[in-house]
PDB file of C-alpha atoms and ligand atoms in Angstrom:
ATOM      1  CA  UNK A  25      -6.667   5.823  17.040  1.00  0.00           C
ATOM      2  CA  UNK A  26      -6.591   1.907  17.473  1.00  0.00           C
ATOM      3  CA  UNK A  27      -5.136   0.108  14.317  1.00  0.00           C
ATOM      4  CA  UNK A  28      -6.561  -3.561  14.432  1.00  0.00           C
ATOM      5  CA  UNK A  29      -3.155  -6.165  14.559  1.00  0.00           C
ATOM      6  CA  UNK A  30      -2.452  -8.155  11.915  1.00  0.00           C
ATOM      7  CA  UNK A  31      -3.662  -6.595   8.791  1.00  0.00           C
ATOM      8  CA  UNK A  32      -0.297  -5.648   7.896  1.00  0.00           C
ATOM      9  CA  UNK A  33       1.919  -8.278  10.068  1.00  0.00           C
ATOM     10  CA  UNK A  34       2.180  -5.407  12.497  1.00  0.00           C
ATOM     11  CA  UNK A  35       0.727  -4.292  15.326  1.00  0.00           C
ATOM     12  CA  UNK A  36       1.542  -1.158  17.884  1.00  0.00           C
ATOM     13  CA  UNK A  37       3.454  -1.699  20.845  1.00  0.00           C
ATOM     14  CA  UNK A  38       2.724   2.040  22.517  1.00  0.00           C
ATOM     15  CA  UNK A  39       3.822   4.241  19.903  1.00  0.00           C
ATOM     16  CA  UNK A  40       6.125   2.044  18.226  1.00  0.00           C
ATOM     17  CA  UNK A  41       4.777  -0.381  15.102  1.00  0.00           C
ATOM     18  CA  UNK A  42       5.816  -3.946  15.681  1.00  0.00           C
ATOM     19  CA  UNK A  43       5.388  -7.203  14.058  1.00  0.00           C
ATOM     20  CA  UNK A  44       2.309  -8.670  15.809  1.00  0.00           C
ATOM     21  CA  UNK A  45       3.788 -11.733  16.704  1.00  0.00           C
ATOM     22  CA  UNK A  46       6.018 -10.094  18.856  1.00  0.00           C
ATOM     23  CA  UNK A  47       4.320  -7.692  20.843  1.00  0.00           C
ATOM     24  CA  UNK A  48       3.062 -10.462  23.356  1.00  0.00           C
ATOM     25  CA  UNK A  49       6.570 -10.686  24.246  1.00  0.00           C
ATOM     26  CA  UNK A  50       7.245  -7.108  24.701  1.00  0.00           C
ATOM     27  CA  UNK A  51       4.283  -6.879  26.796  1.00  0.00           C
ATOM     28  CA  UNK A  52       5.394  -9.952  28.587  1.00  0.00           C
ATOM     29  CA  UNK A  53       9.185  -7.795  29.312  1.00  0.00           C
ATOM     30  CA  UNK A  54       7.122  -4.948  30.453  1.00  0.00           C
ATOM     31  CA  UNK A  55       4.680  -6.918  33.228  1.00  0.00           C
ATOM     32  CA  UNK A  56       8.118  -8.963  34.394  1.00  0.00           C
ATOM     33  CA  UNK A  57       9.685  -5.530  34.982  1.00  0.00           C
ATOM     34  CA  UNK A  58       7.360  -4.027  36.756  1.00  0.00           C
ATOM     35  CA  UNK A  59       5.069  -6.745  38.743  1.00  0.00           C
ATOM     36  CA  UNK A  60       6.786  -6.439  42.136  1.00  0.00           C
ATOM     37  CA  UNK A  61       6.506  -2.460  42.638  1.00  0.00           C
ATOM     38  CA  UNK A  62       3.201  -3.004  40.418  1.00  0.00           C
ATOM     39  CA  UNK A  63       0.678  -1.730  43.558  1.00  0.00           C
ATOM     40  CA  UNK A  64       3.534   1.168  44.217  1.00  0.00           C
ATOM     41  CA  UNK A  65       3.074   2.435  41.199  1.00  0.00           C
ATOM     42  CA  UNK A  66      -0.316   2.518  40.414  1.00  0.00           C
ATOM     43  CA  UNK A  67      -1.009   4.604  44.165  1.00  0.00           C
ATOM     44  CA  UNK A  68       1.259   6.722  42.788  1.00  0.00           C
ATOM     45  CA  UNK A  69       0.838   7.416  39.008  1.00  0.00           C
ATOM     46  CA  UNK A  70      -3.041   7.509  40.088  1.00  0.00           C
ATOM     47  CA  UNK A  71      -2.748   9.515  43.096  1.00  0.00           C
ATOM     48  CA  UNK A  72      -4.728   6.139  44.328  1.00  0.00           C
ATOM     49  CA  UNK A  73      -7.972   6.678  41.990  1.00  0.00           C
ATOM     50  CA  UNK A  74      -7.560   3.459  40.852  1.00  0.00           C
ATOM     51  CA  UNK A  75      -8.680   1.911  43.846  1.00  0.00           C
ATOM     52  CA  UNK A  76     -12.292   3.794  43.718  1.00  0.00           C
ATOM     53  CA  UNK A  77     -12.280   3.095  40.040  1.00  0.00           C
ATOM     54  CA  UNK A  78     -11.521  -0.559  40.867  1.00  0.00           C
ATOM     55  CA  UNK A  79     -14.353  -0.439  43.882  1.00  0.00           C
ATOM     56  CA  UNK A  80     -16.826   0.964  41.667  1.00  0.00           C
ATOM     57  CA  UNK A  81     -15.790  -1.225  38.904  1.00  0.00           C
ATOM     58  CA  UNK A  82     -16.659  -4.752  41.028  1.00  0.00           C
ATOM     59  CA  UNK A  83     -19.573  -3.061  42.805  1.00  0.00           C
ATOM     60  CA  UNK A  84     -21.317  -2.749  39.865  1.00  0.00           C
ATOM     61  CA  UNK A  85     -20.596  -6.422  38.227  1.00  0.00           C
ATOM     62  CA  UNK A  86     -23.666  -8.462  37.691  1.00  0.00           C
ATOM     63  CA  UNK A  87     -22.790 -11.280  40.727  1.00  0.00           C
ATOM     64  CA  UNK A  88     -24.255 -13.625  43.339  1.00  0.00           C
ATOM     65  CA  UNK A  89     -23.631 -16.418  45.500  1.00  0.00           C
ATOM     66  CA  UNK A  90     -22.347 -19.528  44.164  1.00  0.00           C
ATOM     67  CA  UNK A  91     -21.297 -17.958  40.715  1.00  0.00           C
ATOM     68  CA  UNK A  92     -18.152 -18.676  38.961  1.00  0.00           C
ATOM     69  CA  UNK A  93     -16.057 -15.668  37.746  1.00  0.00           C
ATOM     70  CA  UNK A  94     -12.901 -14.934  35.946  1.00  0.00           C
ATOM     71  CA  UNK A  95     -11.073 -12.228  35.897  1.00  0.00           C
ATOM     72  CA  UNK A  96      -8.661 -11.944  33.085  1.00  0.00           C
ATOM     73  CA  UNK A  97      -5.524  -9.920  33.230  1.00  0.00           C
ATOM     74  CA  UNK A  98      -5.913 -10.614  36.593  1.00  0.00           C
ATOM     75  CA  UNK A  99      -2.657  -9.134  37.995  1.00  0.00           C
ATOM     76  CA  UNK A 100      -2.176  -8.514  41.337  1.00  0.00           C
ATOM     77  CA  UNK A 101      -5.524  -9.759  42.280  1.00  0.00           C
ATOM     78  CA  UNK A 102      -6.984  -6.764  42.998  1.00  0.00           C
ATOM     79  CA  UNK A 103     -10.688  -7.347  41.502  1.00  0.00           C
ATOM     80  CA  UNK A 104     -10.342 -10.820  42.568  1.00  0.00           C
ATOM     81  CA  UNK A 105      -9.967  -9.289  46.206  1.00  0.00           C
ATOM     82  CA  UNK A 106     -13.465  -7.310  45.737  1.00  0.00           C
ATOM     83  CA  UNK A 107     -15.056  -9.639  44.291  1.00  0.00           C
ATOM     84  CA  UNK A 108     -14.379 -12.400  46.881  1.00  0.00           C
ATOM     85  CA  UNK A 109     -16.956 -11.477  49.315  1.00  0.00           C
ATOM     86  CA  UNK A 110     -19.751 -11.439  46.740  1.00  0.00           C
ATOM     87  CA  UNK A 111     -19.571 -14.922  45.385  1.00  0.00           C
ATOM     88  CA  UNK A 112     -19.844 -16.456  48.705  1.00  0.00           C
ATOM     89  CA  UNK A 113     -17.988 -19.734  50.120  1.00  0.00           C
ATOM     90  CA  UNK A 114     -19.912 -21.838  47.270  1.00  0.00           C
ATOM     91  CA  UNK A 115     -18.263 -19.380  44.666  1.00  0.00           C
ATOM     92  CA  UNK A 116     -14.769 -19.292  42.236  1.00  0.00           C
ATOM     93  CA  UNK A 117     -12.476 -16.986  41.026  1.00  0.00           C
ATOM     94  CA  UNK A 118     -10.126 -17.988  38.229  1.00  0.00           C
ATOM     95  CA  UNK A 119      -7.709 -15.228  37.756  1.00  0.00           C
ATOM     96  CA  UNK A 120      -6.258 -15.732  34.661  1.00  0.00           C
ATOM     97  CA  UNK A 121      -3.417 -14.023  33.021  1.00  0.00           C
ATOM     98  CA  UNK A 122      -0.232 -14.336  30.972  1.00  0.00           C
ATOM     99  CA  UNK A 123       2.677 -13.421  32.902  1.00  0.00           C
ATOM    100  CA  UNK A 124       3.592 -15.945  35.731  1.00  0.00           C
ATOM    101  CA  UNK A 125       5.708 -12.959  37.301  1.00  0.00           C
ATOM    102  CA  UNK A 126       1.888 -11.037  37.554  1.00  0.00           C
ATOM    103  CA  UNK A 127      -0.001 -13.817  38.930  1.00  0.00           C
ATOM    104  CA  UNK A 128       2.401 -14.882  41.384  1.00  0.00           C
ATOM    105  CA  UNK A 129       2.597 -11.593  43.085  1.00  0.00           C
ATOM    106  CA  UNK A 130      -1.778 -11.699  42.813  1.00  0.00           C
ATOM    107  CA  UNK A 131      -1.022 -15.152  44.644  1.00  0.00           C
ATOM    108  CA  UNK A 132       0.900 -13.918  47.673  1.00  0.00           C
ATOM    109  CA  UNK A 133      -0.671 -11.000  48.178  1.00  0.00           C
ATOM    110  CA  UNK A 134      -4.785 -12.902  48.304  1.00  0.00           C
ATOM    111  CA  UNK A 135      -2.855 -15.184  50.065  1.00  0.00           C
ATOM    112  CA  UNK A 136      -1.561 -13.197  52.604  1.00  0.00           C
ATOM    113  CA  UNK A 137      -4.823 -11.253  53.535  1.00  0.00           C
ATOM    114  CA  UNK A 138      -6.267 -14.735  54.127  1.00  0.00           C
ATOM    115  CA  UNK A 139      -7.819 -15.430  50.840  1.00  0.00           C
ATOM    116  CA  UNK A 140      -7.215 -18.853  49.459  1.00  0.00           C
ATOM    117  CA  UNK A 141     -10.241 -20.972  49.526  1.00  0.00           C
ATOM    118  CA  UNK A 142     -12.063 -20.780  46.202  1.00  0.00           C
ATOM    119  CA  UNK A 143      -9.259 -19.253  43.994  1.00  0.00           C
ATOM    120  CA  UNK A 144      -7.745 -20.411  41.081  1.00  0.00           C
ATOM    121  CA  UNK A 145      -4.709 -19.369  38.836  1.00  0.00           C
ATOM    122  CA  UNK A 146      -4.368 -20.050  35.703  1.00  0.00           C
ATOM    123  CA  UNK A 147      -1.974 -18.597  33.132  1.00  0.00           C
ATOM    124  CA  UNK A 148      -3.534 -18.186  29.804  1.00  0.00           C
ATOM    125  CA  UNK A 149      -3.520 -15.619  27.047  1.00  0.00           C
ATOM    126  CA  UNK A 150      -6.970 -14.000  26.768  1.00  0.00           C
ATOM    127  CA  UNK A 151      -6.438 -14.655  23.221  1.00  0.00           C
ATOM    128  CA  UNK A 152      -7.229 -18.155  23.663  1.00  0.00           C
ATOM    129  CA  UNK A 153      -8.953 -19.060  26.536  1.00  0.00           C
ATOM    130  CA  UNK A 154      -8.396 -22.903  27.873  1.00  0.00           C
ATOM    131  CA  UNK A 155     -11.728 -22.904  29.117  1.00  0.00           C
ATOM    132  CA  UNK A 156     -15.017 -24.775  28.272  1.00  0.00           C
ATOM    133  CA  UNK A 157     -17.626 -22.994  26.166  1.00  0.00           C
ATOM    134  CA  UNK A 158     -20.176 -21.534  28.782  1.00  0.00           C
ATOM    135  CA  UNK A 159     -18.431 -21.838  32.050  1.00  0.00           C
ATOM    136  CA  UNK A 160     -18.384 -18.537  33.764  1.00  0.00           C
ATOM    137  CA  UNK A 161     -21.681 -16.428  34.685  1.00  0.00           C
ATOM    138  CA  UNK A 162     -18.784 -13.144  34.770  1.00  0.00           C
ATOM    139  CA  UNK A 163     -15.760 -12.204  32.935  1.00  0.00           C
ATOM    140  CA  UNK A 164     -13.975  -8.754  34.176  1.00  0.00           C
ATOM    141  CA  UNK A 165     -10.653  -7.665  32.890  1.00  0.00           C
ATOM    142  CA  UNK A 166      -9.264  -4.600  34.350  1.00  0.00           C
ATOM    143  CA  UNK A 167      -6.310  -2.670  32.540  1.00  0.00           C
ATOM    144  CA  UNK A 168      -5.997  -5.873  30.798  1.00  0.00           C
ATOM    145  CA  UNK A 169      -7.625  -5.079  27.056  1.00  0.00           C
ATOM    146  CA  UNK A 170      -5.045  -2.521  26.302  1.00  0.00           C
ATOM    147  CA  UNK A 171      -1.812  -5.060  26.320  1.00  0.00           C
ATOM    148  CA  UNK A 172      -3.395  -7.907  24.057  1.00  0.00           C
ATOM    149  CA  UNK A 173      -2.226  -8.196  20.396  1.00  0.00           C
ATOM    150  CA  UNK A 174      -5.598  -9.283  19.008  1.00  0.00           C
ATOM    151  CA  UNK A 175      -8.057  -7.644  21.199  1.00  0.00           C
ATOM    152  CA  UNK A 176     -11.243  -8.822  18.735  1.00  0.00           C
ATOM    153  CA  UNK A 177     -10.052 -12.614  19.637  1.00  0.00           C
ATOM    154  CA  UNK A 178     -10.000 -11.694  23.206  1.00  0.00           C
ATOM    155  CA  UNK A 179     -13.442 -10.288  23.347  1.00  0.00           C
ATOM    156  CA  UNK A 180     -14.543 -13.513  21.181  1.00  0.00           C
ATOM    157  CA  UNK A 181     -13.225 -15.713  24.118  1.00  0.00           C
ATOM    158  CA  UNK A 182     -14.705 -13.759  26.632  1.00  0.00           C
ATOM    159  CA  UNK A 183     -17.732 -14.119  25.289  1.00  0.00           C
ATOM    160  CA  UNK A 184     -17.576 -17.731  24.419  1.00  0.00           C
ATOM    161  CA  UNK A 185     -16.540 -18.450  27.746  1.00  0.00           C
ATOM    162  CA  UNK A 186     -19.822 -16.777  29.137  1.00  0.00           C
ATOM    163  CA  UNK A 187     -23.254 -18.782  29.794  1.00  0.00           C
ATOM    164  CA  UNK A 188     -26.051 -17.289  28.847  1.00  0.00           C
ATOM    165  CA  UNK A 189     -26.913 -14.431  30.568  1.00  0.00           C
ATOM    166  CA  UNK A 190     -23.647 -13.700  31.829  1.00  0.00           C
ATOM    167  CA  UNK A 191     -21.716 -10.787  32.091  1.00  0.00           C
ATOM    168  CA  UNK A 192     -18.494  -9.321  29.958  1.00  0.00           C
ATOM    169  CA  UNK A 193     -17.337  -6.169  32.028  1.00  0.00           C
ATOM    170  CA  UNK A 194     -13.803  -4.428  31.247  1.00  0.00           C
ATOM    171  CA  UNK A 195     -12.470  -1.640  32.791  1.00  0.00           C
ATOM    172  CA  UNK A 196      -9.575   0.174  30.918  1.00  0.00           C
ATOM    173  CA  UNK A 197      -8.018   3.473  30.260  1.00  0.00           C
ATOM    174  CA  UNK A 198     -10.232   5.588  27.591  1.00  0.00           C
ATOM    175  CA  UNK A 199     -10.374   8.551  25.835  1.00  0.00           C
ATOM    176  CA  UNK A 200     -10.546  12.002  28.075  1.00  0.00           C
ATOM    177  CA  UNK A 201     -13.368  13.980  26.932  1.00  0.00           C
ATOM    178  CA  UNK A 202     -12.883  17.829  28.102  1.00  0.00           C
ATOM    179  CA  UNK A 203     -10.884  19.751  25.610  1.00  0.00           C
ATOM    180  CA  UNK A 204      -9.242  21.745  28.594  1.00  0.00           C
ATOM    181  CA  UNK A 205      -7.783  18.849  30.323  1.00  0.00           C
ATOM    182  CA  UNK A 206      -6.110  16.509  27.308  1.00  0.00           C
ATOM    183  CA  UNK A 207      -2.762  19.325  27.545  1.00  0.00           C
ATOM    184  CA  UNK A 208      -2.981  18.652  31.528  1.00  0.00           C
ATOM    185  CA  UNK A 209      -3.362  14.556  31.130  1.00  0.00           C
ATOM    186  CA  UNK A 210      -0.745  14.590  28.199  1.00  0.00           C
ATOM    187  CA  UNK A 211       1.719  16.451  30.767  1.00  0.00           C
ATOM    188  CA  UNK A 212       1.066  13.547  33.164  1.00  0.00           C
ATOM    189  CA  UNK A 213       0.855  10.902  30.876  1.00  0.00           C
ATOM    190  CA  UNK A 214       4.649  11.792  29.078  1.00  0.00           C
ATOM    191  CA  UNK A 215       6.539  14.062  31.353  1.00  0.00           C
ATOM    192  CA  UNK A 216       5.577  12.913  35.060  1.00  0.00           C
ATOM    193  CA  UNK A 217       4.938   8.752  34.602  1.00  0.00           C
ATOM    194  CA  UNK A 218       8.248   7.809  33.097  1.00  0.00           C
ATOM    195  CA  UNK A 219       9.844  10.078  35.405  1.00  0.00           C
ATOM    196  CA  UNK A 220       7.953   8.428  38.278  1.00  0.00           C
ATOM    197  CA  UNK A 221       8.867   4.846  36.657  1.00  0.00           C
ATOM    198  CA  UNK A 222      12.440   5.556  36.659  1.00  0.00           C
ATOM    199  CA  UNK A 223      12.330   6.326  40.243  1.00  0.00           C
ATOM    200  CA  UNK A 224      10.275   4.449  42.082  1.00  0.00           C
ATOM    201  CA  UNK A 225      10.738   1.199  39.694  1.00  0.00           C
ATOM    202  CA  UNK A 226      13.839   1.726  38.084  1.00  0.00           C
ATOM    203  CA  UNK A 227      11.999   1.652  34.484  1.00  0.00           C
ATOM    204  CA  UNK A 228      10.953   4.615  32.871  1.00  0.00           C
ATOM    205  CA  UNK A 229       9.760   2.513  29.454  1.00  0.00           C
ATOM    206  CA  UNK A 230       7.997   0.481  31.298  1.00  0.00           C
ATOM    207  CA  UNK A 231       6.036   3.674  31.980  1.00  0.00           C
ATOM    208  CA  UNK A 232       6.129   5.304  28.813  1.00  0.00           C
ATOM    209  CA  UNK A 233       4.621   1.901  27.259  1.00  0.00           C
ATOM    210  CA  UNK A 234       1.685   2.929  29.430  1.00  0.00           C
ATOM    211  CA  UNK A 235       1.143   6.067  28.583  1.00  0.00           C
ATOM    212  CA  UNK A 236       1.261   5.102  24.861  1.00  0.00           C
ATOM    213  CA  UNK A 237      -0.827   2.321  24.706  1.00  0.00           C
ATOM    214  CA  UNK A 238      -3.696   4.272  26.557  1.00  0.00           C
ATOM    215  CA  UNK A 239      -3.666   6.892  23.413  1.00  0.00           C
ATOM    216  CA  UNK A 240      -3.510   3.426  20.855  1.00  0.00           C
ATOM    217  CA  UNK A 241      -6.388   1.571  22.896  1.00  0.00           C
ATOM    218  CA  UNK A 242      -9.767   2.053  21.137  1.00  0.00           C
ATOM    219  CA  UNK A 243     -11.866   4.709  22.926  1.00  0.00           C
ATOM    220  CA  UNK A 244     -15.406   4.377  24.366  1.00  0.00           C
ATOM    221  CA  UNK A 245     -17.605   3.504  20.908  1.00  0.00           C
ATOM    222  CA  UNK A 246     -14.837   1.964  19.151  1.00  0.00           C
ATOM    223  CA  UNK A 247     -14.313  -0.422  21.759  1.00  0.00           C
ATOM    224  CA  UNK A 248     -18.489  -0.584  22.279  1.00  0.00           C
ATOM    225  CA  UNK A 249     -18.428  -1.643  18.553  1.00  0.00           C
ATOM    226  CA  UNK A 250     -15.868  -4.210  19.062  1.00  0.00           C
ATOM    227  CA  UNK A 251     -17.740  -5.801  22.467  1.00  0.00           C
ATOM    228  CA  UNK A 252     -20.856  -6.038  20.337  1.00  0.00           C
ATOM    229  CA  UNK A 253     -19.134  -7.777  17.295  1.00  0.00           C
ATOM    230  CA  UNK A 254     -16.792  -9.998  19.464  1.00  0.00           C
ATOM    231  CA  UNK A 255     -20.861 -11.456  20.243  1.00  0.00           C
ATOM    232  CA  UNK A 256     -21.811  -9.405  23.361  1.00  0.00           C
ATOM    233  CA  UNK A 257     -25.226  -8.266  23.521  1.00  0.00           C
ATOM    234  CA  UNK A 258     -26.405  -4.735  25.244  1.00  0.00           C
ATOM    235  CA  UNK A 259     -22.990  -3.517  25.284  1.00  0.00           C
ATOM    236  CA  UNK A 260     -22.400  -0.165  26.883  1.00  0.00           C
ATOM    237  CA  UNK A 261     -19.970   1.726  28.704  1.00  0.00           C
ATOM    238  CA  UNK A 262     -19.834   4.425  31.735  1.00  0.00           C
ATOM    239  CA  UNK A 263     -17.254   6.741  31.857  1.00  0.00           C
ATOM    240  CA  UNK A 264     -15.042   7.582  34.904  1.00  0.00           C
ATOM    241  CA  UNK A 265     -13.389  11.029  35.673  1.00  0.00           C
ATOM    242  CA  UNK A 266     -13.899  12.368  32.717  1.00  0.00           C
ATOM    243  CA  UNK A 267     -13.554   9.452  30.290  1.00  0.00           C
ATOM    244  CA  UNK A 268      -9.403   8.505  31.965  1.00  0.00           C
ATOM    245  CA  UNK A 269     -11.109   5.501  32.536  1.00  0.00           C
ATOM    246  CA  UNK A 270     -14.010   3.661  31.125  1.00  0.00           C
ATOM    247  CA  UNK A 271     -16.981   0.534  32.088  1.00  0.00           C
ATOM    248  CA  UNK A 272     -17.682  -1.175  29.536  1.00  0.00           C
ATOM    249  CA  UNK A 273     -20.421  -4.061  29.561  1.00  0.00           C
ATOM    250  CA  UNK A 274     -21.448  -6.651  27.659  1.00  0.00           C
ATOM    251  CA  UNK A 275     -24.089  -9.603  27.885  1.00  0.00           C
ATOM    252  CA  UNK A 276     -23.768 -13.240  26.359  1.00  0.00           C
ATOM    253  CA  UNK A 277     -27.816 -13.677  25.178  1.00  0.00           C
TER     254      UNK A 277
HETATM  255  C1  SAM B 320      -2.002  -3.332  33.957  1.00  0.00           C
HETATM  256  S1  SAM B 320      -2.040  -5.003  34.503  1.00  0.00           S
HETATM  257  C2  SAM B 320      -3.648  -5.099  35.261  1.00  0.00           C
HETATM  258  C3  SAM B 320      -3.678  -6.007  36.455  1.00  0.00           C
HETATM  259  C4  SAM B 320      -4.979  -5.974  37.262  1.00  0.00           C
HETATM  260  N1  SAM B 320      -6.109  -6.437  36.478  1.00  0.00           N
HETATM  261  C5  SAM B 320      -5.251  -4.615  37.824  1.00  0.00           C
HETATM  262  O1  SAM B 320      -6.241  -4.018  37.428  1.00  0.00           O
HETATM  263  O2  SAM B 320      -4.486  -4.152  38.655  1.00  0.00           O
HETATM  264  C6  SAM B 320      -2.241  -5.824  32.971  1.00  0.00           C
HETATM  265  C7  SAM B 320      -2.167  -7.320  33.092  1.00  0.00           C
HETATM  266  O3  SAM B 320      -2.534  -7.867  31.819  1.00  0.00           O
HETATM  267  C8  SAM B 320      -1.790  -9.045  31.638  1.00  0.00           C
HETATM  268  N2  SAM B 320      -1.831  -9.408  30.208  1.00  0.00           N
HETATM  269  C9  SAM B 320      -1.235  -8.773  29.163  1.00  0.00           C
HETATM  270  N3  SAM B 320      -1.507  -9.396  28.013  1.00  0.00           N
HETATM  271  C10 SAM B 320      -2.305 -10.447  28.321  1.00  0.00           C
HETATM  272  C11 SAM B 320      -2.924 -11.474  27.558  1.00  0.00           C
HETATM  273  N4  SAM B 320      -2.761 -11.541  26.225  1.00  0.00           N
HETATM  274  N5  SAM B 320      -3.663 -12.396  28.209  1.00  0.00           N
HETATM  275  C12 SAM B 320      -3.820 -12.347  29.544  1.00  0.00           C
HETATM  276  N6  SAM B 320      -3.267 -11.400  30.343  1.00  0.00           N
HETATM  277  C13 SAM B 320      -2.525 -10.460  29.731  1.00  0.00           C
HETATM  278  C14 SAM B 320      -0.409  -8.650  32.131  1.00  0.00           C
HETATM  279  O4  SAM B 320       0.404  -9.762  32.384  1.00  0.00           O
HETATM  280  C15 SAM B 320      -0.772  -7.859  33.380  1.00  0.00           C
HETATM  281  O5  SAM B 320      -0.819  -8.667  34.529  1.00  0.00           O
END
């Protein structure tokens, strides 16, 4: 289960308790480590699912024309890619994230599939959000919740950071549901990742980190509970594959 940070001066870093003020950092080691075979590694670990997650993830976001988005965690730019198209010339993307290692490989690669005009990079820690009170109509952060220290202050910003009538939408690992397939996904998650880490990226902590912050992150109603006391209205959550992955929405009312 989750453990919220802070109440003892410690938080979990994976499986591993940590003071809290120093998981951001360990995160921060982690994302620096792995941002340039990033893409690599996610085709492979996924067997490329997390492209049709990510599709179905962006299809599905409450957008249009002319509306200003930010995507949070916002990596390698992948949901800034999809999203592009459906905010139109008169839209914006802010990807925002934490590691300048992360956002400078989102940079290059938007940039090098032609897609410059009406992006914006900011580095930021979801935590606190240097953005004005009501200045998005959508907030998405994909595979982002999992790594923040204090993931109630997160989901406070994102919704603070939403107009009214906006959208919160996160997409992040989640809890499997069948009983047949947790021996299966643990297999995966703590025999075959690290393995794959160490060779394909030369890190196999990096990789175990993953694995154990999925079974730390709050599943589907924990985190449901969270969205709706973080502020969010209507929250609720669709599950993908089984529950490996999870929707979750929100609404600032
Ligand atoms: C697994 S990657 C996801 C990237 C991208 N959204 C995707 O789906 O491919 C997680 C990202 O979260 C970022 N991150 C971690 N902690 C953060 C925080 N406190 N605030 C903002 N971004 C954070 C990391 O730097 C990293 O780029």
């Amino acid at each position: 289960m989750s453990q919220p940070p802070h109440r003892s001066g410690t938080t979990h870093f994976g499986f591993r308790d940590v003071p809290a003020g120093e998981k951001q950092k360990l995160v921060g080691q982690v994302f620096t480590s792995v941002a340039r075979r990033y893409d690599l590694m996610n085709d492979l670990m996924s067997l490329g699912i997390h492209r049709a997650w990510k599709r179905y993830f962006t299809a599905t976001c409450q957008v249009k024309p002319g509306d200003r988005v930010l995507d949070l965690a916002g990596g390698t730019g992948d949901i800034a890619a999809l999203l592009r198209p459906r905010v139109g010339d008169a839209g914006t993307i802010v990807l925002g994230d934490i590691n300048a290692g992360m956002l400078s490989v989102g940079r290059d690669r938007l940039t090098d599939r032609g897609l410059v005009a009406g992006l914006e990079y900011v580095q930021c820690n979801a935590e606190k959000l240097p953005f004005p009170d009501a200045s998005f109509d959508l907030v998405t952060m994909a595979f982002g919740l999992r790594n923040v220290t204090d993931k109630d202050a997160a989901l406070g910003e994102i919704a603070r950071v939403l107009r009214v009538g906006g959208q919160a939408r996160v997409l992040e690992f989640s809890e499997v549901r069948a009983d047949w397939f947790k021996p299966v996904y643990d297999f995966h998650s703590f025999k075959v990742l690290p393995r794959l880490g160490r060779l394909f990226a030369g890190d196999a902590d990096s990789y175990r980190y993953l694995a154990e912050s999925i079974r730390k992150h709050p599943p589907q109603e924990e985190l449901r509970t969270m969205m709706e006391a973080a502020g969010l209205s209507r929250c609720g959550y669709v599950d993908l594959n089984g529950g490996i992955v999870a929707v979750h929405t929100g609404y600032r009312v």
